[in-house]
Tab-separated table of C-alpha atoms in Angstrom:
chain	number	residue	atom	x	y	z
A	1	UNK	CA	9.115	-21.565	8.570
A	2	UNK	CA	11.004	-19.375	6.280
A	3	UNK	CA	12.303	-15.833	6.245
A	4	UNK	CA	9.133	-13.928	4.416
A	5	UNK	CA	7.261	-15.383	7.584
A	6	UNK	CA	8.704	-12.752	9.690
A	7	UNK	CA	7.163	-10.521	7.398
A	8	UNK	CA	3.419	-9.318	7.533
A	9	UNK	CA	2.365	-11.253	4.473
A	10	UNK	CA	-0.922	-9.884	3.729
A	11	UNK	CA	1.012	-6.676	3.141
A	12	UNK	CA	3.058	-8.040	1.157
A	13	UNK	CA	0.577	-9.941	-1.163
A	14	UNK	CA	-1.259	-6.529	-1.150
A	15	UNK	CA	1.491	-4.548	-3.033
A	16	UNK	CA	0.776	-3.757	-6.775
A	17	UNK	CA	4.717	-3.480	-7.631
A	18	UNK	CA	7.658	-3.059	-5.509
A	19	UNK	CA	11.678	-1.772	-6.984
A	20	UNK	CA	13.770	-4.337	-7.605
A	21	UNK	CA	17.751	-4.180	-7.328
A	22	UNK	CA	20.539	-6.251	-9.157
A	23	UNK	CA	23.879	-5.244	-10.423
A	24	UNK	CA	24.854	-4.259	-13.063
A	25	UNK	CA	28.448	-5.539	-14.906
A	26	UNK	CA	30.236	-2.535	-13.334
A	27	UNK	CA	29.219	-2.677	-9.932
A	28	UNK	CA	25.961	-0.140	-10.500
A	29	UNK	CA	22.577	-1.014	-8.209
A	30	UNK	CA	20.025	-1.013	-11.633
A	31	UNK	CA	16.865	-0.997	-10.059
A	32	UNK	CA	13.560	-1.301	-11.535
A	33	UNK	CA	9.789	-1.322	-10.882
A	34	UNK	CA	8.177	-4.960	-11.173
A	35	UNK	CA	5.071	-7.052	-10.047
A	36	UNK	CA	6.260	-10.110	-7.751
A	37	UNK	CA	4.451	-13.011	-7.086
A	38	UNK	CA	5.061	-15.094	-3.122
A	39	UNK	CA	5.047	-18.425	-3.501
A	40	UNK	CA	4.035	-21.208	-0.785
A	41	UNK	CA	7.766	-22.172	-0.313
A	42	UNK	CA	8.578	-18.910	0.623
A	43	UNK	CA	10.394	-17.695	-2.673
A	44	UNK	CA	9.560	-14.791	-4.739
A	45	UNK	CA	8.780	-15.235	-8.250
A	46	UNK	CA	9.197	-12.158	-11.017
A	47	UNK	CA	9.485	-12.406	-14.312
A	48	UNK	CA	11.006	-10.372	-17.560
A	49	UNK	CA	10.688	-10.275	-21.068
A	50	UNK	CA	13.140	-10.863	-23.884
A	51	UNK	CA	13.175	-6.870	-24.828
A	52	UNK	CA	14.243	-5.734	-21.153
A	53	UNK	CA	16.474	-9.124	-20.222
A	54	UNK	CA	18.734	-6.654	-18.602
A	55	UNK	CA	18.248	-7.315	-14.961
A	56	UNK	CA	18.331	-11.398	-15.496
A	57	UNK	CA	21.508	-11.037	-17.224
A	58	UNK	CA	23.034	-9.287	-13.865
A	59	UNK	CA	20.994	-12.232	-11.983
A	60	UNK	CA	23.383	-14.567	-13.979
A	61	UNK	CA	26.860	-12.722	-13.051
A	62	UNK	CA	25.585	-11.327	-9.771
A	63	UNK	CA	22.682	-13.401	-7.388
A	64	UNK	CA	22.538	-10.351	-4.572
A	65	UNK	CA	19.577	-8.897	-5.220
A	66	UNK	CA	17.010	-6.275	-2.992
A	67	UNK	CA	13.068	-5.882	-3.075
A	68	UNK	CA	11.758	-2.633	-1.945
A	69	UNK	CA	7.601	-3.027	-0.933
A	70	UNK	CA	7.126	0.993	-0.997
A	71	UNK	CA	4.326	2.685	-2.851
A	72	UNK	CA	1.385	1.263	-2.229
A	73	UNK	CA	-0.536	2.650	-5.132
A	74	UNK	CA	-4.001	0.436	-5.945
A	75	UNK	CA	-2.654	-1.884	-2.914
A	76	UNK	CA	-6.320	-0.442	-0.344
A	77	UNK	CA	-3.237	-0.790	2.343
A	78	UNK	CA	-3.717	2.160	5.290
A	79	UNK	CA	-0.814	2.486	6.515
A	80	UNK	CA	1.322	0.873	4.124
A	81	UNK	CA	4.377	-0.724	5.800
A	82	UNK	CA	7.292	-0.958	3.937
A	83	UNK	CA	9.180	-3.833	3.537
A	84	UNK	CA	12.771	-4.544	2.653
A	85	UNK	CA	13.658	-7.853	1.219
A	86	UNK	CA	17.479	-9.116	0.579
A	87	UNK	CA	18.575	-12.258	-0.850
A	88	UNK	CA	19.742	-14.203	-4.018
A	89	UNK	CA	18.229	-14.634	-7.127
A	90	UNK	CA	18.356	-17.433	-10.004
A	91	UNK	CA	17.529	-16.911	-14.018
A	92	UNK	CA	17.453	-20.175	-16.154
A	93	UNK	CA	18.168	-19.488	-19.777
A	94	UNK	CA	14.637	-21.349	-20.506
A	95	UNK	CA	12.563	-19.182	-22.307
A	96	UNK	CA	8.765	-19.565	-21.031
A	97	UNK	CA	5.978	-19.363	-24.042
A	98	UNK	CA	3.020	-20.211	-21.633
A	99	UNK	CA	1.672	-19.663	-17.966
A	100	UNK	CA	2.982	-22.581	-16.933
A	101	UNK	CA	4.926	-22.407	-13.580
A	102	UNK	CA	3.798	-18.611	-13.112
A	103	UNK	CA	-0.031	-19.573	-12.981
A	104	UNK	CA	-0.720	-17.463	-9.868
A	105	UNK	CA	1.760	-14.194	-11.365
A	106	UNK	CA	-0.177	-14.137	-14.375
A	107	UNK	CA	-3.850	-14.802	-12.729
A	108	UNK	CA	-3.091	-11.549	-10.838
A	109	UNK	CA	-1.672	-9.387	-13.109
A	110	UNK	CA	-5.033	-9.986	-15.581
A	111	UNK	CA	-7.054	-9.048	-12.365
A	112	UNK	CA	-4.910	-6.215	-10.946
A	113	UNK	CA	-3.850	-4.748	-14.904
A	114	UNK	CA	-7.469	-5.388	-17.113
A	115	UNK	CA	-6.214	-3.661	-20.186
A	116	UNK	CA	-3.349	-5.627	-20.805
A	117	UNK	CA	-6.184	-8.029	-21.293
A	118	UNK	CA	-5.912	-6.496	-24.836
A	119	UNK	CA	-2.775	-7.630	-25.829
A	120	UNK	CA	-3.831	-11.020	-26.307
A	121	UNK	CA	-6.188	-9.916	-28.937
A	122	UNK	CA	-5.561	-11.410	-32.513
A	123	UNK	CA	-5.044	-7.514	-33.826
A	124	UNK	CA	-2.373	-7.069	-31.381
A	125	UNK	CA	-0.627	-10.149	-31.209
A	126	UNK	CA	1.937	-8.975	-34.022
A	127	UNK	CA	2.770	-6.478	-31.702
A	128	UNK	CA	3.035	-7.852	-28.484
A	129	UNK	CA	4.646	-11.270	-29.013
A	130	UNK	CA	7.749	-9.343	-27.353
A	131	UNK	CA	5.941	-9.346	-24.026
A	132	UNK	CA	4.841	-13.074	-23.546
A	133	UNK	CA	8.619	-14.215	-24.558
A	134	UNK	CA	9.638	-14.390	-20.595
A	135	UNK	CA	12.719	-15.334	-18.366
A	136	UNK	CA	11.664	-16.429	-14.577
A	137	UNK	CA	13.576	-14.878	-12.246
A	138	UNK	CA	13.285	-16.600	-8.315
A	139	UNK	CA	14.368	-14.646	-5.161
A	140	UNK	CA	15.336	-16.833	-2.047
A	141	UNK	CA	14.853	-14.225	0.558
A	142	UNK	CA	17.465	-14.137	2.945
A	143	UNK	CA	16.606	-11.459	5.242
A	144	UNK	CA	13.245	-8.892	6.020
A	145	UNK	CA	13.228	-5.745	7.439
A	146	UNK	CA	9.861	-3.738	8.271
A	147	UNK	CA	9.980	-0.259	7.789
A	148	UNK	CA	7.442	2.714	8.744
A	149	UNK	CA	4.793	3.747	6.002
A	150	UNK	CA	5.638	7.057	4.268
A	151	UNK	CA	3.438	8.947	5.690
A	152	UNK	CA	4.534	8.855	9.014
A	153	UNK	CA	8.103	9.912	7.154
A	154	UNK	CA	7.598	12.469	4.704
A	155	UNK	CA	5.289	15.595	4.103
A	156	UNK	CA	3.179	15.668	1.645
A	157	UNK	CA	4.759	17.502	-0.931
A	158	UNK	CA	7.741	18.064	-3.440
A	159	UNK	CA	11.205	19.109	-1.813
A	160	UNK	CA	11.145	23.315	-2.441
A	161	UNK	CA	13.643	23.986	-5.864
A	162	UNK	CA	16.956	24.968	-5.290
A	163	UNK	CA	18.785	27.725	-7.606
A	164	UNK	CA	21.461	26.318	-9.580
A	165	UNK	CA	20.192	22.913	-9.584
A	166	UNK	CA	18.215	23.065	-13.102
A	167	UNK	CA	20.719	22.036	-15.107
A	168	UNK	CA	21.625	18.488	-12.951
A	169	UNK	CA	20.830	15.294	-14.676
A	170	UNK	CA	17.733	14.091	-13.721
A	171	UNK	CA	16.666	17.158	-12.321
A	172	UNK	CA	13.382	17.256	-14.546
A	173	UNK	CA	12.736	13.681	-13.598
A	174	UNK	CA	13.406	14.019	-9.838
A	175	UNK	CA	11.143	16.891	-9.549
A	176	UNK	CA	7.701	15.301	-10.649
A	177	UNK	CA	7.705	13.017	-7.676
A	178	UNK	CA	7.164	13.856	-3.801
A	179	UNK	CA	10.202	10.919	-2.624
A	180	UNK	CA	12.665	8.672	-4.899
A	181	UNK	CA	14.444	4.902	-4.547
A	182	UNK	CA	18.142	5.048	-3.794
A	183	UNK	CA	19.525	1.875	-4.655
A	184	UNK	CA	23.136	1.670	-3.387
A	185	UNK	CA	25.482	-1.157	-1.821
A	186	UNK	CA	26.965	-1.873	1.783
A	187	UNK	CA	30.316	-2.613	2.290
A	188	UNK	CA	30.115	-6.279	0.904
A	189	UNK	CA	29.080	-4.640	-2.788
A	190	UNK	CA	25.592	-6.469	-2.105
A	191	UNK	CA	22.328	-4.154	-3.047
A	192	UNK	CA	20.144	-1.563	-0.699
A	193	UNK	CA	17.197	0.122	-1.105
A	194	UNK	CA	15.462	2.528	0.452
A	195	UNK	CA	12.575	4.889	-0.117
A	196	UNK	CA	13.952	8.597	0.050
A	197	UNK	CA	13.221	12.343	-0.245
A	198	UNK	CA	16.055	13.649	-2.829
A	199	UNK	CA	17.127	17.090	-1.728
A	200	UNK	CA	18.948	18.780	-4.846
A	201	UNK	CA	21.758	21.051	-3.743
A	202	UNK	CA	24.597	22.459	-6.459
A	203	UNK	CA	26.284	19.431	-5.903
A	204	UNK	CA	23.577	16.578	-6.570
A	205	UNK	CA	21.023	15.081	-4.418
A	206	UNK	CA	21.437	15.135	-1.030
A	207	UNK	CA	19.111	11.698	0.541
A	208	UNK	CA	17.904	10.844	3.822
A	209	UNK	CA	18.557	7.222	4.355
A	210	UNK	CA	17.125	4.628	7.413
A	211	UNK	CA	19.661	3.613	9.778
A	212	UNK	CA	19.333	0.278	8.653
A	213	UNK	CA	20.715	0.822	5.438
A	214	UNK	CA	24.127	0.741	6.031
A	215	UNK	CA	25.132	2.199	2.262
A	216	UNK	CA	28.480	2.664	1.403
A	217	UNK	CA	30.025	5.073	-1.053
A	218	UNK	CA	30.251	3.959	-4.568
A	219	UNK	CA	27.979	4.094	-7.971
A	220	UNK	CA	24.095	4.118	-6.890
A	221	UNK	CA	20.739	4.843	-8.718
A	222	UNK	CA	17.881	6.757	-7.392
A	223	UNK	CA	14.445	5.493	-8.997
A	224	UNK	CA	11.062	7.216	-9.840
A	225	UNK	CA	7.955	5.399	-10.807
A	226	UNK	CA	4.172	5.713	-10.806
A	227	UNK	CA	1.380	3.796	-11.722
A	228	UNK	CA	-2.312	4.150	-11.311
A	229	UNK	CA	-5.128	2.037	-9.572
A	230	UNK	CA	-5.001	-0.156	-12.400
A	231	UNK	CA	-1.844	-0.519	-12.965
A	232	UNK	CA	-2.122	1.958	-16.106
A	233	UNK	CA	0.060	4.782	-16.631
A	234	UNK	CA	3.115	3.642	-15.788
A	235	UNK	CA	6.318	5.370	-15.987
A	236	UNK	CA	9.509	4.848	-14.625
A	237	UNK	CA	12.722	6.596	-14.587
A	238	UNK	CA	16.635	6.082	-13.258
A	239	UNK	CA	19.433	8.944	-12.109
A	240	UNK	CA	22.664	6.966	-11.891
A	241	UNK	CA	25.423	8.585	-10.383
A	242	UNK	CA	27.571	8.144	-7.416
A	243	UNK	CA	26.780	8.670	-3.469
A	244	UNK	CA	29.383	10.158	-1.331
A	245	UNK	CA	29.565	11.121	2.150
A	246	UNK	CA	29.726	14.742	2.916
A	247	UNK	CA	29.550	16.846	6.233
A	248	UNK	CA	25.790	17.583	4.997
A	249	UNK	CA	25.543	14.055	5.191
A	250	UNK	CA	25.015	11.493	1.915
A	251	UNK	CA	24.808	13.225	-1.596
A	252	UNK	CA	24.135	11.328	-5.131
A	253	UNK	CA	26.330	12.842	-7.850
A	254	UNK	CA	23.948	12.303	-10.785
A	255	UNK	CA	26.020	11.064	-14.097
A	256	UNK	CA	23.430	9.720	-16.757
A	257	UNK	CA	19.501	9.576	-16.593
A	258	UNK	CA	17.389	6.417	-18.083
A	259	UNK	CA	13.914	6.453	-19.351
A	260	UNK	CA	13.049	2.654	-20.220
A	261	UNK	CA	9.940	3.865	-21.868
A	262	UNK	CA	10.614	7.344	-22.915
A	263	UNK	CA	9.203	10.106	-20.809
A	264	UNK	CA	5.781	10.704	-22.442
A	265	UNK	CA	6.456	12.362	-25.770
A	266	UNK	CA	4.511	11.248	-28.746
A	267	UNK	CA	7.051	9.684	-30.329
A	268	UNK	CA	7.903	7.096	-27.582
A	269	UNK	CA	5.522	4.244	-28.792
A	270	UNK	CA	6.928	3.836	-32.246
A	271	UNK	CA	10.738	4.174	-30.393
A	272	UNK	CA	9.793	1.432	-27.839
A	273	UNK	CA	8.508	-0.705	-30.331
A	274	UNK	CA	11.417	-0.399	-32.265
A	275	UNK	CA	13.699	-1.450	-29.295
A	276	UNK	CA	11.288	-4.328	-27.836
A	277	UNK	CA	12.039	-5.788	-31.587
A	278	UNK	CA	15.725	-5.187	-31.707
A	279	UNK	CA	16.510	-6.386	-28.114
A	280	UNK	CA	14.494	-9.960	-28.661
A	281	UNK	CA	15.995	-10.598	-31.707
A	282	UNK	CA	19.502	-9.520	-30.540
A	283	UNK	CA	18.519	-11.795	-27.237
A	284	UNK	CA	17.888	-14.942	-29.314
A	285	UNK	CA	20.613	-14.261	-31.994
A	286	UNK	CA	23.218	-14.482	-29.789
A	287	UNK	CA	22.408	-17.791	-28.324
A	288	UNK	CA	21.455	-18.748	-31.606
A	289	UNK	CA	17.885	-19.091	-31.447
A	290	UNK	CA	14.577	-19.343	-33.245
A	291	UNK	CA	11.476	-16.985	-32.048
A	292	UNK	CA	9.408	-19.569	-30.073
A	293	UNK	CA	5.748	-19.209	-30.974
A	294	UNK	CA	3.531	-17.991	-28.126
A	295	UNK	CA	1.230	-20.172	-26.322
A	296	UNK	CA	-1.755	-17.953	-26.682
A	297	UNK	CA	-4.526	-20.108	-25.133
A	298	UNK	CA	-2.815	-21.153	-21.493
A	299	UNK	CA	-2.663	-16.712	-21.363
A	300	UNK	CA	-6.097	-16.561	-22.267
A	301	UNK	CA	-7.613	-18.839	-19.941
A	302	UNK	CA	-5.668	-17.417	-17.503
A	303	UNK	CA	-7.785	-13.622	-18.769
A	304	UNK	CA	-11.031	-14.862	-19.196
A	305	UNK	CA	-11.226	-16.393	-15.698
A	306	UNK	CA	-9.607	-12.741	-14.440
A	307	UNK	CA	-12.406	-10.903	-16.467
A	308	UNK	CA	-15.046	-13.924	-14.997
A	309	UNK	CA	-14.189	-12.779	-11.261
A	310	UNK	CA	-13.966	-9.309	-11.781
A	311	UNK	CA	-17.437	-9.405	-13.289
A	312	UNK	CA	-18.825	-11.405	-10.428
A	313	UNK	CA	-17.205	-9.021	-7.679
């Protein structure tokens, strides 16, 4: 037995991506959307490349880490349950050039995300070497919480605008999506997450959370993200700030907004390819490293048997 067996697994398995919580040097829950893969020993696997190392680097100072199972996008799950997962995490500095020891993550993602198929393509290799450079990241869950699917907790629907709230960080962000992630911390600093409705108020974002998610005040994040049926059309998008108790109950006073990968302008290809370039190199210059080559084969087996199923489906 271990702990994800309390868990309903198919569920689980089902999910396209779920939010995943470290933290950062200062204390801050940095959460971020991610595909997981369960493994038969009862571990979570995720991975991350070279150009957004950020959340294995707080892996490495910090092991308390929080998986949030909550939009079920693509996932055919009706009702969704939600599922909270809290444990600790490990990041070896071995950088992984191939499949190997991620077989099953990889297998899936081909199936579940077809066009990124494509970036194994000899024309696209130059540009996407970036995104087979990967660090494995491994959850041991330590505790599983079930929660109730969103629909039986939220209208459908965006929260009604408030006056005075337009200029708040984040506010533009916020406003595109019917419910956010808070990602916050109890009173041992370790990470929360739950799936919320942000209310904005003149003050900041007033959030609804489960009673049990016993957050505490301090620095917290609330995160947006969307993809499609395919896994296509991401986007994803962070309002950091701090969450205080008030008499209207808990409010996130928004600081600084983060858009990994811009938020849809034209210009946000050529910027992210500039920083995918810039953060590997600065990732392997400071531990003094050569760019490993990329085992191209072990990914494209691992496509060509994806496309080979989907075909005979």
């Amino acid at each position: 037995m271990t702990v994800l067996d309390s868990a309903p697994l198919d569920a689980l398995d089902a999910y396209r991506t779920c939010e995943f919580v470290t933290l950062g040097r200062n204390g801050t829950p940095q959460a971020w959307p991610t595909a997981v893969a369960r493994r038969e020993d009862g571990t979570l696997l995720l991975t991350t490349s070279l150009a957004f190392a950020q959340k294995a680097l707080n892996v490495r100072r910090d092991a308390r880490v929080a998986l949030l199972f909550s939009d079920p996008t693509g996932s055919g799950l009706d009702p969704a349950p939600q599922l909270f997962v809290a444990g600790r995490a490990e990041c070896p500095e071995e950088i992984m050039t191939g499949p190997e020891g991620a077989e099953a993550y990889w297998q899936r993602l081909f199936e579940r995300q077809p066009h990124s198929r494509a970036y194994l393509s000899p024309a696209l290799r130059p540009l996407m070497h970036w995104y087979y450079l990967r660090l494995h990241i491994t959850v041991e869950p330590e505790r599983v919480l079930v929660r109730p699917p969103l629909a039986t907790l939220f209208e459908p629907g965006a929260p009604a605008a408030v006056t005075g709230t337009e200029a708040l960080p984040g506010a533009a962000q916020l406003s595109r999506f019917p419910t956010a992630v808070l990602a916050a911390r109890d009173a041992s600093g370790a990470p929360l997450l739950a799936r919320t409705r942000p209310r904005p108020t003149p003050a900041g974002y007033l959030v609804e959370v489960p009673s049990d998610c016993a957050v505490q005040r301090g620095p917290a994040t609330l995160l947006v993200h969307r993809h499609d049926e395919r896994l296509n059309r991401m986007y994803n998008a962070s309002v950091r700030g701090d969450l205080r108790r008030t008499t209207d109950g808990w409010i996130l006073v928004p600081a600084a907004v983060v858009e990994p990968m811009g938020s849809g302008r034209a210009t946000d290809a050529l910027r992210v390819r500039r920083h995918t370039k810039r953060a590997t190199d600065r990732y392997l210059e400071r531990r003094g490293l050569g760019r490993p080559k990329v085992r191209w084969d072990g990914f494209r087996g691992l496509a060509r048997s994806a496309a080979h199923g989907e075909r005979t489906t």
